[in-house]
Tab-separated table of C-alpha atoms and ligand atoms in Angstrom:
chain	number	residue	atom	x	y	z
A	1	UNK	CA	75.345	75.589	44.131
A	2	UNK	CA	72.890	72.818	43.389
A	3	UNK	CA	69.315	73.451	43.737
A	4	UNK	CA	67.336	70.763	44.459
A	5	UNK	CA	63.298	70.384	43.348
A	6	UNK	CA	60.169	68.484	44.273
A	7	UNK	CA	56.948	68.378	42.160
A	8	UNK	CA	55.027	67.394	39.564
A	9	UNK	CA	56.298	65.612	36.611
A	10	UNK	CA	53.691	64.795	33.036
A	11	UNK	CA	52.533	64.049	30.443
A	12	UNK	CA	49.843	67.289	29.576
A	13	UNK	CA	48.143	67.319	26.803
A	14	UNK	CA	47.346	71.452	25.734
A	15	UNK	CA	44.235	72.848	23.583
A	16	UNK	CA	45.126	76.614	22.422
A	17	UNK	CA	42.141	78.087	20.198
A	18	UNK	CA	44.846	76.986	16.884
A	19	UNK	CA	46.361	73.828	17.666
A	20	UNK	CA	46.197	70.348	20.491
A	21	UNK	CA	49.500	68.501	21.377
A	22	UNK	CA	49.089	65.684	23.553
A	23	UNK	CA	50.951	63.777	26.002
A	24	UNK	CA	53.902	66.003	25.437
A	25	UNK	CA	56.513	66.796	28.633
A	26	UNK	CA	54.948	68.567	31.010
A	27	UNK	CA	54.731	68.992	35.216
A	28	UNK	CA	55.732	71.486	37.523
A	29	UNK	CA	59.285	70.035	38.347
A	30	UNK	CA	59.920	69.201	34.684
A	31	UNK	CA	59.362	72.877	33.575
A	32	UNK	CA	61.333	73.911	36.926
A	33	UNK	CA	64.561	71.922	36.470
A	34	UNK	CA	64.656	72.642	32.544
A	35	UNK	CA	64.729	76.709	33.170
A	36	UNK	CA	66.859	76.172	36.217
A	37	UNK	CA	69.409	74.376	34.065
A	38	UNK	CA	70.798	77.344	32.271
A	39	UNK	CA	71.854	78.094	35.436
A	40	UNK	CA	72.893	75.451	38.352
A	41	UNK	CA	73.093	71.681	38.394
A	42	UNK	CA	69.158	70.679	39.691
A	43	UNK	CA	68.589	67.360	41.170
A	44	UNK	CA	64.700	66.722	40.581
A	45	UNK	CA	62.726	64.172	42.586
A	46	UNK	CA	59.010	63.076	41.389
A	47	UNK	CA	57.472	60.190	40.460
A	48	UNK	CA	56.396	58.557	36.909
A	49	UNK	CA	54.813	55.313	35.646
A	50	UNK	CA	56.414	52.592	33.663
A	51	UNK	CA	54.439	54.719	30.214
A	52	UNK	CA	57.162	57.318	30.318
A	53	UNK	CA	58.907	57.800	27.452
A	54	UNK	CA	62.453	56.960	28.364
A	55	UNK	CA	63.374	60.102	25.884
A	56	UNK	CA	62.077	62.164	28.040
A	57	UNK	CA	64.365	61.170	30.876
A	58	UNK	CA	67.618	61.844	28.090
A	59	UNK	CA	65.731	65.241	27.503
A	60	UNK	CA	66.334	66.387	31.115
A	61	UNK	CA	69.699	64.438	31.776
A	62	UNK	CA	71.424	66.233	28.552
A	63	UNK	CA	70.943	69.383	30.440
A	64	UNK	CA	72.828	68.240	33.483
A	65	UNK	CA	69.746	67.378	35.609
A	66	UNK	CA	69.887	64.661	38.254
A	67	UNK	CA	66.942	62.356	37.611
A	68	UNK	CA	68.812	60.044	40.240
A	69	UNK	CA	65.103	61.152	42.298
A	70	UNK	CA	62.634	60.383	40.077
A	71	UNK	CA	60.885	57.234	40.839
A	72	UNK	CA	59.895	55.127	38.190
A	73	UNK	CA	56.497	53.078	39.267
A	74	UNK	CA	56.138	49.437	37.638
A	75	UNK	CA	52.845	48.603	36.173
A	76	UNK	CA	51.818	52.825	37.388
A	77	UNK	CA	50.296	55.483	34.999
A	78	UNK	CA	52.320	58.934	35.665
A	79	UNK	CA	50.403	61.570	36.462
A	80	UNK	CA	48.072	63.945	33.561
A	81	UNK	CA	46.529	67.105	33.248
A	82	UNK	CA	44.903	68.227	30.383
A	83	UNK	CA	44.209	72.267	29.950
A	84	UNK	CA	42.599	74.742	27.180
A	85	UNK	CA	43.407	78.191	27.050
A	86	UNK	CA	40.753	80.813	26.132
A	87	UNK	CA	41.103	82.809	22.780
A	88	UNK	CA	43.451	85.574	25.279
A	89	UNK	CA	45.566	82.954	25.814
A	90	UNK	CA	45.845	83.984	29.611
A	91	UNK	CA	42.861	82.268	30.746
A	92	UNK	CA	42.528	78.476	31.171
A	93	UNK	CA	40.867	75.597	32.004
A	94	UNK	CA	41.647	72.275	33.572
A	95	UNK	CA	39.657	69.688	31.526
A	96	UNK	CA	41.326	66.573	33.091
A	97	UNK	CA	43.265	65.835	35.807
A	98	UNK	CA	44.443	62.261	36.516
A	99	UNK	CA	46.789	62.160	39.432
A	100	UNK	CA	47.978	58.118	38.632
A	101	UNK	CA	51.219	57.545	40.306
A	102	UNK	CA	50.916	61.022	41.892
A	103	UNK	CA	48.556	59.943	44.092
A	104	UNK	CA	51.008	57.436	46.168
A	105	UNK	CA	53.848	59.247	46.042
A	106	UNK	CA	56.621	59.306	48.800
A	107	UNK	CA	59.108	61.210	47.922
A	108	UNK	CA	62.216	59.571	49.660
A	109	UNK	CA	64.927	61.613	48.628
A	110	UNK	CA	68.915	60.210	47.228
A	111	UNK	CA	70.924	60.926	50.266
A	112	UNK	CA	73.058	63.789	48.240
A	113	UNK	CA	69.400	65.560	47.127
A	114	UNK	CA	69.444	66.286	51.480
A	115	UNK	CA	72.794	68.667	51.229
A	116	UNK	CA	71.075	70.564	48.507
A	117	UNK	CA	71.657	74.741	49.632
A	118	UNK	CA	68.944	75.728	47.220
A	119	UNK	CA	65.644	74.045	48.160
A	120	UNK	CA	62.428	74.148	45.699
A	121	UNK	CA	58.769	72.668	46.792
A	122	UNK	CA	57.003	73.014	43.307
A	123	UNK	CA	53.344	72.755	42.396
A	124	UNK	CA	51.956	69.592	44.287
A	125	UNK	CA	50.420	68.426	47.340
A	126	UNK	CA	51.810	69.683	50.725
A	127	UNK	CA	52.026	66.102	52.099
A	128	UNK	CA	54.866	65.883	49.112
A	129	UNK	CA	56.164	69.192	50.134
A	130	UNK	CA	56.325	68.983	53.867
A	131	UNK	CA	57.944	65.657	53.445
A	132	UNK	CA	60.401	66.650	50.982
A	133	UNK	CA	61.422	69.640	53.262
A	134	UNK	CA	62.120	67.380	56.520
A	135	UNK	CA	65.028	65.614	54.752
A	136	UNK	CA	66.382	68.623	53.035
A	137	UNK	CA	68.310	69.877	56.153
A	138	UNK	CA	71.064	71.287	54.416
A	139	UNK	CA	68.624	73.833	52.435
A	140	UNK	CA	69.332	77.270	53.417
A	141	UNK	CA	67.061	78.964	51.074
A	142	UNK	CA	63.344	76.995	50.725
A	143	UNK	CA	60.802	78.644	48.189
A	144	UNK	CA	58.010	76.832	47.048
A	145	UNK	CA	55.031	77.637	45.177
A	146	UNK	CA	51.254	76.611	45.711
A	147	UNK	CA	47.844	76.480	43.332
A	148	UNK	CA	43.995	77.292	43.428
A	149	UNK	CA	43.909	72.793	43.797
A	150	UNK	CA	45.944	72.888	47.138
A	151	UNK	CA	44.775	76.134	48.553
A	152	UNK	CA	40.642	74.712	48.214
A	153	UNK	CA	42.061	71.331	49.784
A	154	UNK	CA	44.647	71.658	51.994
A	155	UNK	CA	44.315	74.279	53.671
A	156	UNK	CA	45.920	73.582	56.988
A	157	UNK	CA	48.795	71.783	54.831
A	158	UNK	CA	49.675	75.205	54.180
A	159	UNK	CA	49.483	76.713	57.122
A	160	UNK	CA	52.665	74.614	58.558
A	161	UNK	CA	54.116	74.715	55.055
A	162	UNK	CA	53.925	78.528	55.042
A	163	UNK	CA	55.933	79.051	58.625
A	164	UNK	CA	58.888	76.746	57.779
A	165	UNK	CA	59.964	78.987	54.360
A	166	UNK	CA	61.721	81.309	53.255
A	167	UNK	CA	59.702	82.572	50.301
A	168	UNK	CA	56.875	81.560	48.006
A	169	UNK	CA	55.300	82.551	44.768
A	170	UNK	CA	51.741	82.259	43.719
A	171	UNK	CA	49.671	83.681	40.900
A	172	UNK	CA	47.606	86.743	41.404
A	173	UNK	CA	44.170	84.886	41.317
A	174	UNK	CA	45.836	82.447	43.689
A	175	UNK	CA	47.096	85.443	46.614
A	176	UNK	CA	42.865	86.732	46.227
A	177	UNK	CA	41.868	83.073	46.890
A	178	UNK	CA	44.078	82.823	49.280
A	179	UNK	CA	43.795	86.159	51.193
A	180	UNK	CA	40.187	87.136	50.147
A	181	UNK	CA	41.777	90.300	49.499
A	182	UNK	CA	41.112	91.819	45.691
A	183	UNK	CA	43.852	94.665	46.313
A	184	UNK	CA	47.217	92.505	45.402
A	185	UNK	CA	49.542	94.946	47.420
A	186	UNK	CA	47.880	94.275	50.519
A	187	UNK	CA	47.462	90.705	49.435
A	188	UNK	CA	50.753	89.797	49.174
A	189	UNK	CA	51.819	91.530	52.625
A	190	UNK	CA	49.276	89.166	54.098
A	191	UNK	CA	50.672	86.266	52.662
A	192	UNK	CA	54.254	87.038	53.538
A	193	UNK	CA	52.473	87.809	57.327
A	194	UNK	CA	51.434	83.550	57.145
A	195	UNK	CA	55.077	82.979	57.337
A	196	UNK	CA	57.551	83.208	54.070
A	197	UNK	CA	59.766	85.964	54.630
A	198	UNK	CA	59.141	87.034	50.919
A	199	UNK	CA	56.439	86.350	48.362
A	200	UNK	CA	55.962	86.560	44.292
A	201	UNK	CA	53.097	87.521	43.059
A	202	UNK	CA	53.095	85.842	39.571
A	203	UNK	CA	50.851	87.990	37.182
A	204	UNK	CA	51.174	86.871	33.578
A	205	UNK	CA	51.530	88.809	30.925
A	206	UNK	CA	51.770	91.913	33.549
A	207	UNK	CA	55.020	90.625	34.671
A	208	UNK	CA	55.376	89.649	38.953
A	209	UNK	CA	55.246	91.345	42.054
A	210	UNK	CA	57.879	91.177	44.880
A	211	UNK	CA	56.665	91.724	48.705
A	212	UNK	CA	58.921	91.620	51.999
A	213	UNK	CA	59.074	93.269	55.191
A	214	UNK	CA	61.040	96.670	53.339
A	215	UNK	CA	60.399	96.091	50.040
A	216	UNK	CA	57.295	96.212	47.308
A	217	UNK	CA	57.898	96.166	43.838
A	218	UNK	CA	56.597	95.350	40.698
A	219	UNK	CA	58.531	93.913	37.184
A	220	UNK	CA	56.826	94.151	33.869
A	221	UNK	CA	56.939	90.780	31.730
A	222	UNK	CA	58.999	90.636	28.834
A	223	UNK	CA	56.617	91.499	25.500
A	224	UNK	CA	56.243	88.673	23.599
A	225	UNK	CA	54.417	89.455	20.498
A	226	UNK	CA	53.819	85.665	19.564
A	227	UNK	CA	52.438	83.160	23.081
A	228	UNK	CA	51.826	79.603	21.590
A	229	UNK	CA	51.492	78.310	24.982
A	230	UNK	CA	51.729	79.645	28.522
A	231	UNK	CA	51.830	76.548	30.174
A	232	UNK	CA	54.672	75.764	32.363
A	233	UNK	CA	55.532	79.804	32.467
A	234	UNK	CA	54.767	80.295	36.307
A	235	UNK	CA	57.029	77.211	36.925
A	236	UNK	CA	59.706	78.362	34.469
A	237	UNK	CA	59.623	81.738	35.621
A	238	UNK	CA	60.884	80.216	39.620
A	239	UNK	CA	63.340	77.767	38.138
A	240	UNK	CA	65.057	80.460	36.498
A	241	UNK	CA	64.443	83.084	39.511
A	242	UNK	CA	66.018	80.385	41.877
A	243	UNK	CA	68.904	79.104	39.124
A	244	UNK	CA	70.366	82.188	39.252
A	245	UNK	CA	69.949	82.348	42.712
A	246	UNK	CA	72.074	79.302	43.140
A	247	UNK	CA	74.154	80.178	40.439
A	248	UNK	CA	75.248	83.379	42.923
A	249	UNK	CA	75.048	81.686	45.918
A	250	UNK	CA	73.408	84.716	47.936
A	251	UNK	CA	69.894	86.064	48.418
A	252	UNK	CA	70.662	89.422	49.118
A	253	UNK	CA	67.719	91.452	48.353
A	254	UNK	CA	69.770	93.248	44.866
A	255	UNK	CA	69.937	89.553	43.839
A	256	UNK	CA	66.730	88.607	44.495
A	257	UNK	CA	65.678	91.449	41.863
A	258	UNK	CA	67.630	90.465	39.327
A	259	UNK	CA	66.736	86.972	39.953
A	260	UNK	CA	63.143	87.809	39.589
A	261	UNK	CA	63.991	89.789	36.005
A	262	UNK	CA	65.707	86.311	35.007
A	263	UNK	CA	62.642	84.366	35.638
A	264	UNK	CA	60.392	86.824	33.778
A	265	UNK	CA	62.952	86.535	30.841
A	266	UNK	CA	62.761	82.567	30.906
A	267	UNK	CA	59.000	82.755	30.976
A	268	UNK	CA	59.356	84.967	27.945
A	269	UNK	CA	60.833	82.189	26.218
A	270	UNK	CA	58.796	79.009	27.334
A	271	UNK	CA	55.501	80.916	25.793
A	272	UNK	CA	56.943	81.129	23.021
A	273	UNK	CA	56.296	77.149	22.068
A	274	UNK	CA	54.377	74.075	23.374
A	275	UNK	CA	56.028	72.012	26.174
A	276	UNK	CA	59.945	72.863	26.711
A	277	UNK	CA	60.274	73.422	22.910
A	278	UNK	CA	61.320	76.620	22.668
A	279	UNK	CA	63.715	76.254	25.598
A	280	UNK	CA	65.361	73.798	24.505
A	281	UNK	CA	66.358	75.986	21.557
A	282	UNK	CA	68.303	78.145	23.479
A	283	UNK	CA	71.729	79.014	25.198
A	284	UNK	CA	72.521	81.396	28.233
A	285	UNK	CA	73.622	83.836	25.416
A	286	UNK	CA	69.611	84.356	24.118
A	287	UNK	CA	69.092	85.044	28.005
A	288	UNK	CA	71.669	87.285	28.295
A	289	UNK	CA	70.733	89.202	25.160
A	290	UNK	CA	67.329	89.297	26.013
A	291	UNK	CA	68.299	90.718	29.704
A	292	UNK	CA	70.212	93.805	28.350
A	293	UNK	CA	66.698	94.750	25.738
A	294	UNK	CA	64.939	94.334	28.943
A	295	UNK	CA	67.265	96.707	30.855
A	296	UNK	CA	67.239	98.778	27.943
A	297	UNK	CA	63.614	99.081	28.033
A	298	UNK	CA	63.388	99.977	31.606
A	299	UNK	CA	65.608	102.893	31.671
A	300	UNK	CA	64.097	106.077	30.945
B	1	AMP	P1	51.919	76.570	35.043
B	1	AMP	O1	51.443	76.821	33.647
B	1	AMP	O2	53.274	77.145	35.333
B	1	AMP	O3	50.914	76.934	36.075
B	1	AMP	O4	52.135	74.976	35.206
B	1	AMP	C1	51.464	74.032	34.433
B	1	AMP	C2	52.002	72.652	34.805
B	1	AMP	O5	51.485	72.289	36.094
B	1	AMP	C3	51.545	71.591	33.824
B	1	AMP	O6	52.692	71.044	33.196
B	1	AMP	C4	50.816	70.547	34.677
B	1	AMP	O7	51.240	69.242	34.403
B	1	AMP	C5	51.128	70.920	36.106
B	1	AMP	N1	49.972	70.761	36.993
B	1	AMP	C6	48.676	70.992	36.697
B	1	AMP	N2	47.870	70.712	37.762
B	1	AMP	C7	48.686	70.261	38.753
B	1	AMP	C8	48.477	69.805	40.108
B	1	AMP	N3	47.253	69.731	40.662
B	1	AMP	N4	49.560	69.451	40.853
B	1	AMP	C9	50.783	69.544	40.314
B	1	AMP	N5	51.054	69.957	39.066
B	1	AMP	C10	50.035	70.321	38.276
């Protein structure tokens, strides 16, 4: 089923305490559609200036991806955000963020992006979002995710976001912000009581946390001995949680599980390298083989 996603799309340039790559391919959608791939054909919509590498656009398009929605702006920067990571390489910080292009953005979607079943608002601003989701009226599952950024500024953005979906995943730091609530159990049963129906608790190396009105649960990461970079996991972690949702075509709750495990396992492997290096390194069958030592690992 195709899956359809909105969001950011950059150039990020990463400081880890070893090594600095710059301007490499980067942005919430990018990571998104890239994980997602493995999985579903993803039609991506964003927006870029006339300095993106036309590479990059090959990069996504080899994997099946629709860039049919990404606007190209003449004469426009695209969008940058420049991050270190602290020496645990789970805690960053944003050094730069230059919105460019992003700032203007109206999404106006291809026609055949609207009949997209699988619906995914990524990491931007809720203007982007809210838009996005009018013309998407053939969506029958909408998840999007939100950020620290968008929770301090648009606040009542969210509020209308939050009653029109289905689900939506957040870091941990991002549910306390959000909630004021330190406890993430009863965190994420507030956020779910704001309107999604479920929520995901992303929480790093500890792995994510599912909430709905029967369920709680939590599923450890994947442990990855060697984390280059951990940007882009959160977003690779829901394109492959909602790839393999499309790929099944259901979001029965048993699915949603294993979708979660899938997303944890993708994160496992964009960590593992800067930008979508290490994915792109990859086949289904390294997923799969990595899914049955993680099932292996929590039987007991
Ligand atoms: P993650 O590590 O999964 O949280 O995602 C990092 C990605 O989010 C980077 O590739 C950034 O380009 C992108 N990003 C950073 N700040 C923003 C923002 N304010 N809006 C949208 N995307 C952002």
């Amino acid at each position: 089923m195709p899956l359809c996603v909105v969001g950011s799309v950059a150039l990020d340039s990463v400081e880890t305490p070893t090594e600095t790559r710059e301007n490499v391919l980067g942005g919430s959608a990018v990571f998104f559609s890239y994980a997602a791939s493995f999985f579903t054909t993803v039609r991506l919509a964003g927006v870029v200036g006339d300095d993106w590498p036309p590479q990059y656009n090959y990069l996504l398009q080899a994997r099946g991806i629709d860039t049919a929605g990404l606007q190209v702006v003449a004469g426009g920067k695209t969008f940058r955000w420049r991050g270190r990571y602290l020496k645990n390489m789970n805690d960053r910080e944003t050094l730069d963020l230059q919105l460019n292009v992003l700032s203007d953005f109206d999404p106006v979607l291809p026609e055949p992006y609207y009949r997209s079943k699988f619906l995914f608002l990524a990491n931007g601003s809720t203007v982007h979002q809210l838009k996005a989701l009018d013309q998407c009226t053939g969506a029958s599952l909408v998840v999007a995710d939100t950020m620290d950024h968008y929770i301090r500024t648009e606040p009542e953005g969210l509020k209308t976001l939050f009653k029109r979906l289905d689900g939506l995943v957040l870091n941990d730091s991002e549910a306390k912000l959000l909630t004021g609530d330190d406890n993430l159990v009863r965190a994420g049963h507030a956020v779910r009581k704001m309107g999604p129906r479920f929520v995901v608790i992303k929480k790093g190396e500890h792995g994510a946390m599912f909430f709905s009105q029967h369920e709680t649960y939590v599923l450890p990461a994947y442990p990855t001995a060697e984390v280059v970079d951990p940007t882009g996991a959160g977003d690779s972690f829901a394109g492959g949680m909602m790839g393999y949702l499309a790929e099944q075509d259901n979001f029965e709750p048993k699915t949603l599980k294993e979708a979660l495990a899938y997303g944890i396992l993708i994160a496992s492997f964009t960590v593992e390298d800067f930008s979508l290096d290490r994915l792109r390194t990859i086949q289904r069958e390294d997923i799969e083989h990595r899914m049955e030592e993680y099932k292996k690992m929590l039987s007991f």
